[in-house]
Coordinates of C-alpha atoms and ligand atoms in Angstrom, one line a residue:
M1 CA -25.7 -2.4 -77.9
M2 CA -26.9 -5.7 -76.5
S3 CA -28.0 -5.7 -72.9
V4 CA -27.9 -8.4 -70.2
Q5 CA -30.2 -9.4 -67.4
W6 CA -29.4 -8.5 -63.9
L7 CA -29.1 -11.7 -61.8
P8 CA -30.2 -11.8 -58.1
I9 CA -27.3 -13.6 -56.4
L10 CA -27.5 -13.0 -52.6
P11 CA -29.9 -11.6 -50.0
S12 CA -28.6 -8.4 -48.7
E13 CA -29.0 -9.7 -45.1
L14 CA -26.3 -12.3 -45.7
L15 CA -23.6 -9.8 -46.3
Q16 CA -23.0 -7.4 -43.4
N17 CA -20.5 -4.5 -43.5
T18 CA -16.9 -5.8 -43.9
E19 CA -18.0 -9.4 -44.8
V20 CA -16.4 -11.3 -47.7
L21 CA -18.1 -14.2 -49.4
K22 CA -17.3 -16.6 -52.2
V23 CA -20.3 -17.1 -54.5
L24 CA -20.9 -19.3 -57.6
I25 CA -22.8 -17.7 -60.5
N26 CA -23.4 -20.0 -63.4
G27 CA -20.5 -22.1 -62.3
K28 CA -18.0 -19.2 -62.1
E29 CA -16.6 -18.1 -58.8
V30 CA -16.8 -14.4 -57.7
V31 CA -16.0 -12.7 -54.5
V32 CA -18.8 -10.6 -53.0
W33 CA -17.8 -8.1 -50.3
R34 CA -19.2 -5.1 -48.4
S35 CA -17.0 -2.2 -47.4
A36 CA -17.1 -0.7 -43.9
L37 CA -19.3 2.1 -45.3
G38 CA -21.7 -0.6 -46.8
H39 CA -20.8 -0.5 -50.5
V40 CA -21.3 -3.9 -52.1
Q41 CA -18.7 -5.2 -54.7
I42 CA -18.7 -8.2 -56.9
W43 CA -15.2 -9.0 -58.3
E44 CA -13.5 -11.9 -60.0
N45 CA -12.2 -14.2 -57.2
R46 CA -8.6 -13.8 -58.2
C47 CA -5.9 -11.5 -56.9
P48 CA -4.2 -9.6 -59.9
H49 CA -0.8 -10.2 -58.1
R50 CA -0.5 -14.0 -57.8
S51 CA -4.0 -15.2 -58.5
V52 CA -4.9 -16.2 -54.9
R53 CA -8.6 -16.2 -54.1
L54 CA -9.6 -12.8 -52.9
S55 CA -12.4 -14.4 -50.9
L56 CA -9.6 -15.5 -48.5
G57 CA -8.9 -11.9 -47.7
H58 CA -10.4 -9.3 -45.4
V59 CA -11.9 -5.8 -45.6
D60 CA -10.1 -2.8 -44.2
G61 CA -12.3 0.3 -44.5
E62 CA -13.1 0.7 -48.2
N63 CA -10.4 -1.8 -49.4
L64 CA -10.2 -5.5 -49.8
V65 CA -6.9 -6.9 -48.5
C66 CA -5.5 -10.0 -50.2
A67 CA -4.6 -12.8 -47.7
Y68 CA -1.3 -13.7 -49.4
H69 CA 0.9 -10.5 -49.6
G70 CA -1.5 -8.0 -48.3
W71 CA -2.0 -5.9 -51.4
E72 CA -5.1 -3.7 -51.0
F73 CA -7.7 -3.1 -53.7
A74 CA -10.2 -0.2 -53.6
A75 CA -14.0 -0.6 -53.6
Q76 CA -15.7 0.9 -56.7
D77 CA -12.8 0.4 -59.3
G78 CA -10.6 -2.4 -57.9
S79 CA -7.4 -0.3 -58.2
C80 CA -4.5 -1.3 -56.1
Q81 CA -4.0 1.2 -53.3
K82 CA -1.2 -0.3 -51.2
I83 CA 1.7 -2.8 -51.5
P84 CA 2.9 -3.5 -47.9
A85 CA 6.3 -4.8 -49.0
Q86 CA 7.0 -1.6 -51.0
P87 CA 5.2 1.1 -49.0
E88 CA 6.9 3.9 -51.0
Q89 CA 6.0 2.5 -54.3
R90 CA 2.7 3.4 -56.1
A91 CA 1.1 0.3 -57.8
P92 CA 0.8 0.5 -61.5
K93 CA -2.6 1.5 -62.8
S94 CA -2.9 -1.8 -64.7
V95 CA -2.9 -3.8 -61.4
C96 CA -6.6 -3.9 -60.8
S97 CA -9.0 -6.5 -59.6
K98 CA -11.8 -7.2 -62.1
A99 CA -15.0 -5.5 -60.8
Y100 CA -18.4 -6.5 -62.2
P101 CA -21.6 -4.4 -62.3
V102 CA -23.5 -4.7 -59.0
S103 CA -26.7 -3.2 -57.6
E104 CA -28.7 -3.7 -54.4
N105 CA -32.5 -3.5 -54.5
N106 CA -35.4 -4.8 -52.5
G107 CA -33.4 -7.0 -50.2
M108 CA -31.2 -8.6 -52.8
I109 CA -27.7 -8.1 -54.3
W110 CA -27.9 -8.1 -58.1
F111 CA -25.1 -9.0 -60.5
G112 CA -24.8 -7.3 -63.9
G113 CA -22.9 -9.9 -65.9
F114 CA -19.4 -11.0 -66.6
D115 CA -19.0 -9.2 -69.9
H116 CA -18.0 -5.5 -69.6
E117 CA -19.0 -4.9 -73.2
L118 CA -22.6 -5.7 -72.4
K119 CA -24.3 -3.1 -70.2
P120 CA -27.2 -4.3 -68.0
E121 CA -30.5 -2.3 -68.4
P122 CA -31.8 -0.4 -65.4
L123 CA -32.7 -2.9 -62.7
S124 CA -36.2 -1.6 -62.1
Q125 CA -37.2 -2.4 -65.7
Q126 CA -36.2 -6.0 -65.4
T127 CA -37.3 -7.2 -62.0
L128 CA -40.9 -5.9 -62.0
F129 CA -41.2 -6.8 -58.3
P130 CA -43.5 -5.0 -56.0
K131 CA -41.3 -3.3 -53.5
I132 CA -41.8 -4.8 -50.0
T133 CA -41.1 -2.9 -46.8
P134 CA -39.9 -4.1 -44.5
V135 CA -38.2 -7.0 -46.1
H136 CA -37.8 -10.1 -44.0
Y137 CA -35.3 -12.7 -45.3
A138 CA -36.7 -16.2 -44.6
G139 CA -33.9 -18.3 -45.9
S140 CA -32.1 -19.8 -48.9
V141 CA -31.7 -23.5 -50.1
L142 CA -29.4 -25.0 -52.7
I143 CA -31.4 -27.3 -55.0
H144 CA -29.6 -29.9 -57.2
C145 CA -31.7 -29.1 -60.3
A146 CA -31.3 -26.8 -63.3
I147 CA -32.8 -23.4 -63.0
D148 CA -35.5 -24.0 -65.8
E149 CA -36.7 -27.0 -63.8
V150 CA -37.0 -25.0 -60.6
S151 CA -38.8 -22.1 -62.5
E152 CA -41.3 -24.5 -64.0
F153 CA -42.0 -26.2 -60.7
L154 CA -42.6 -22.8 -58.9
Q155 CA -45.2 -22.0 -61.6
H156 CA -46.8 -25.4 -61.1
L157 CA -47.1 -24.4 -57.4
H158 CA -48.9 -21.3 -58.5
F159 CA -46.1 -18.8 -57.8
R160 CA -46.5 -16.1 -60.4
Q161 CA -43.4 -15.4 -62.5
V162 CA -42.9 -11.6 -62.5
S163 CA -39.5 -11.6 -64.1
P164 CA -37.0 -14.4 -65.2
Y165 CA -35.7 -14.9 -61.6
C166 CA -38.6 -13.7 -59.4
F167 CA -41.9 -15.3 -58.3
L168 CA -44.7 -14.0 -56.2
G169 CA -46.8 -16.1 -54.0
D170 CA -50.6 -16.3 -53.8
D171 CA -53.3 -17.3 -51.2
E172 CA -51.5 -18.6 -48.1
F173 CA -48.2 -17.5 -49.5
A174 CA -49.5 -14.0 -50.5
D175 CA -46.6 -11.5 -50.8
V176 CA -43.9 -14.1 -50.4
Q177 CA -41.2 -13.5 -53.0
L178 CA -39.2 -16.4 -54.2
I179 CA -36.0 -15.6 -56.1
I180 CA -33.8 -18.1 -58.0
T181 CA -30.1 -17.8 -58.7
P182 CA -28.3 -20.0 -61.3
T183 CA -25.5 -21.3 -59.1
D184 CA -24.2 -23.9 -61.6
T185 CA -25.6 -25.9 -64.5
E186 CA -27.4 -28.4 -62.3
K187 CA -27.7 -26.3 -59.2
T188 CA -30.1 -23.5 -58.3
T189 CA -30.3 -21.4 -55.1
L190 CA -33.8 -20.5 -54.0
H191 CA -34.3 -17.5 -51.7
A192 CA -37.4 -16.3 -49.9
L193 CA -38.2 -12.7 -48.9
Q194 CA -41.5 -11.4 -47.4
P195 CA -43.1 -8.5 -45.6
Q196 CA -44.4 -10.4 -42.5
A197 CA -41.8 -11.4 -39.9
E198 CA -44.2 -13.9 -38.2
S199 CA -44.4 -16.2 -41.2
V200 CA -40.7 -16.5 -41.8
Q201 CA -40.5 -20.0 -40.4
R202 CA -43.4 -21.2 -42.6
S203 CA -41.7 -19.9 -45.7
L204 CA -38.4 -21.6 -44.7
D205 CA -40.3 -24.9 -44.2
S206 CA -41.8 -24.4 -47.7
L207 CA -38.3 -23.9 -49.2
F208 CA -37.2 -27.2 -47.7
Q209 CA -40.3 -28.9 -49.1
I210 CA -39.8 -27.5 -52.6
R211 CA -36.2 -28.7 -52.5
Q212 CA -37.2 -32.2 -51.4
Q213 CA -40.0 -32.5 -54.0
L214 CA -37.7 -31.2 -56.8
E215 CA -34.8 -33.4 -55.9
E216 CA -37.0 -36.5 -55.4
H217 CA -39.2 -35.6 -58.4
Q218 CA -42.4 -35.7 -56.3
Y219 CA -44.3 -33.0 -58.0
A220 CA -47.3 -32.8 -55.7
V221 CA -48.7 -29.3 -55.1
L222 CA -47.9 -28.0 -51.6
Ligands
FES1 S1 -1.4 -12.9 -54.3 FE1 -2.6 -11.3 -53.6 S2 -1.2 -9.9 -52.8 FE2 0.0 -11.4 -53.7

């Protein structure tokens, strides 16, 4: 069976318990949410009832509640647990939100692909990142450039590519991890994580410089 790459899509710190976010991955919208007990879910951003965006809803315990008619869908399998207008009626098993493979590792939330036929390999074999503890999230910037261009530029800046979406800093940026997410064809999100809390601001400044240089095509080394 073919396998797919895990994609890092969001720093864990940006999704607190009971938070719901809309995220673009390769131009497709998904809803990313965290249950009250802390379980992360990535689902198609469409209610199976009348196709309203689930990212407009809210979390109640381990369920995501649709904003329109209040149907509730369970974490883990997306099954419908409750239809408020018909409290006595059990929802048919076929009414389910579409859940995608998800994992959380080393300060990031990882997405396992849109195709249920293709199973992602174990995450640890793909990321090859040294584990950092504690993890300090420095920030994220949206860059209006394709992911290949961003990847090439980070290598030009001497960030070492340790896996397709992960880069490790050197010298003054030692132990800084830069992670790229393919947001859309011509849009890439760049995130920074690191072990030292005191240099978070410096890493954030660097993200802004990288964005400016890429968008203005000024490829001078930082
Ligand atoms: S559209 Fe979501 S519950 Fe009706």
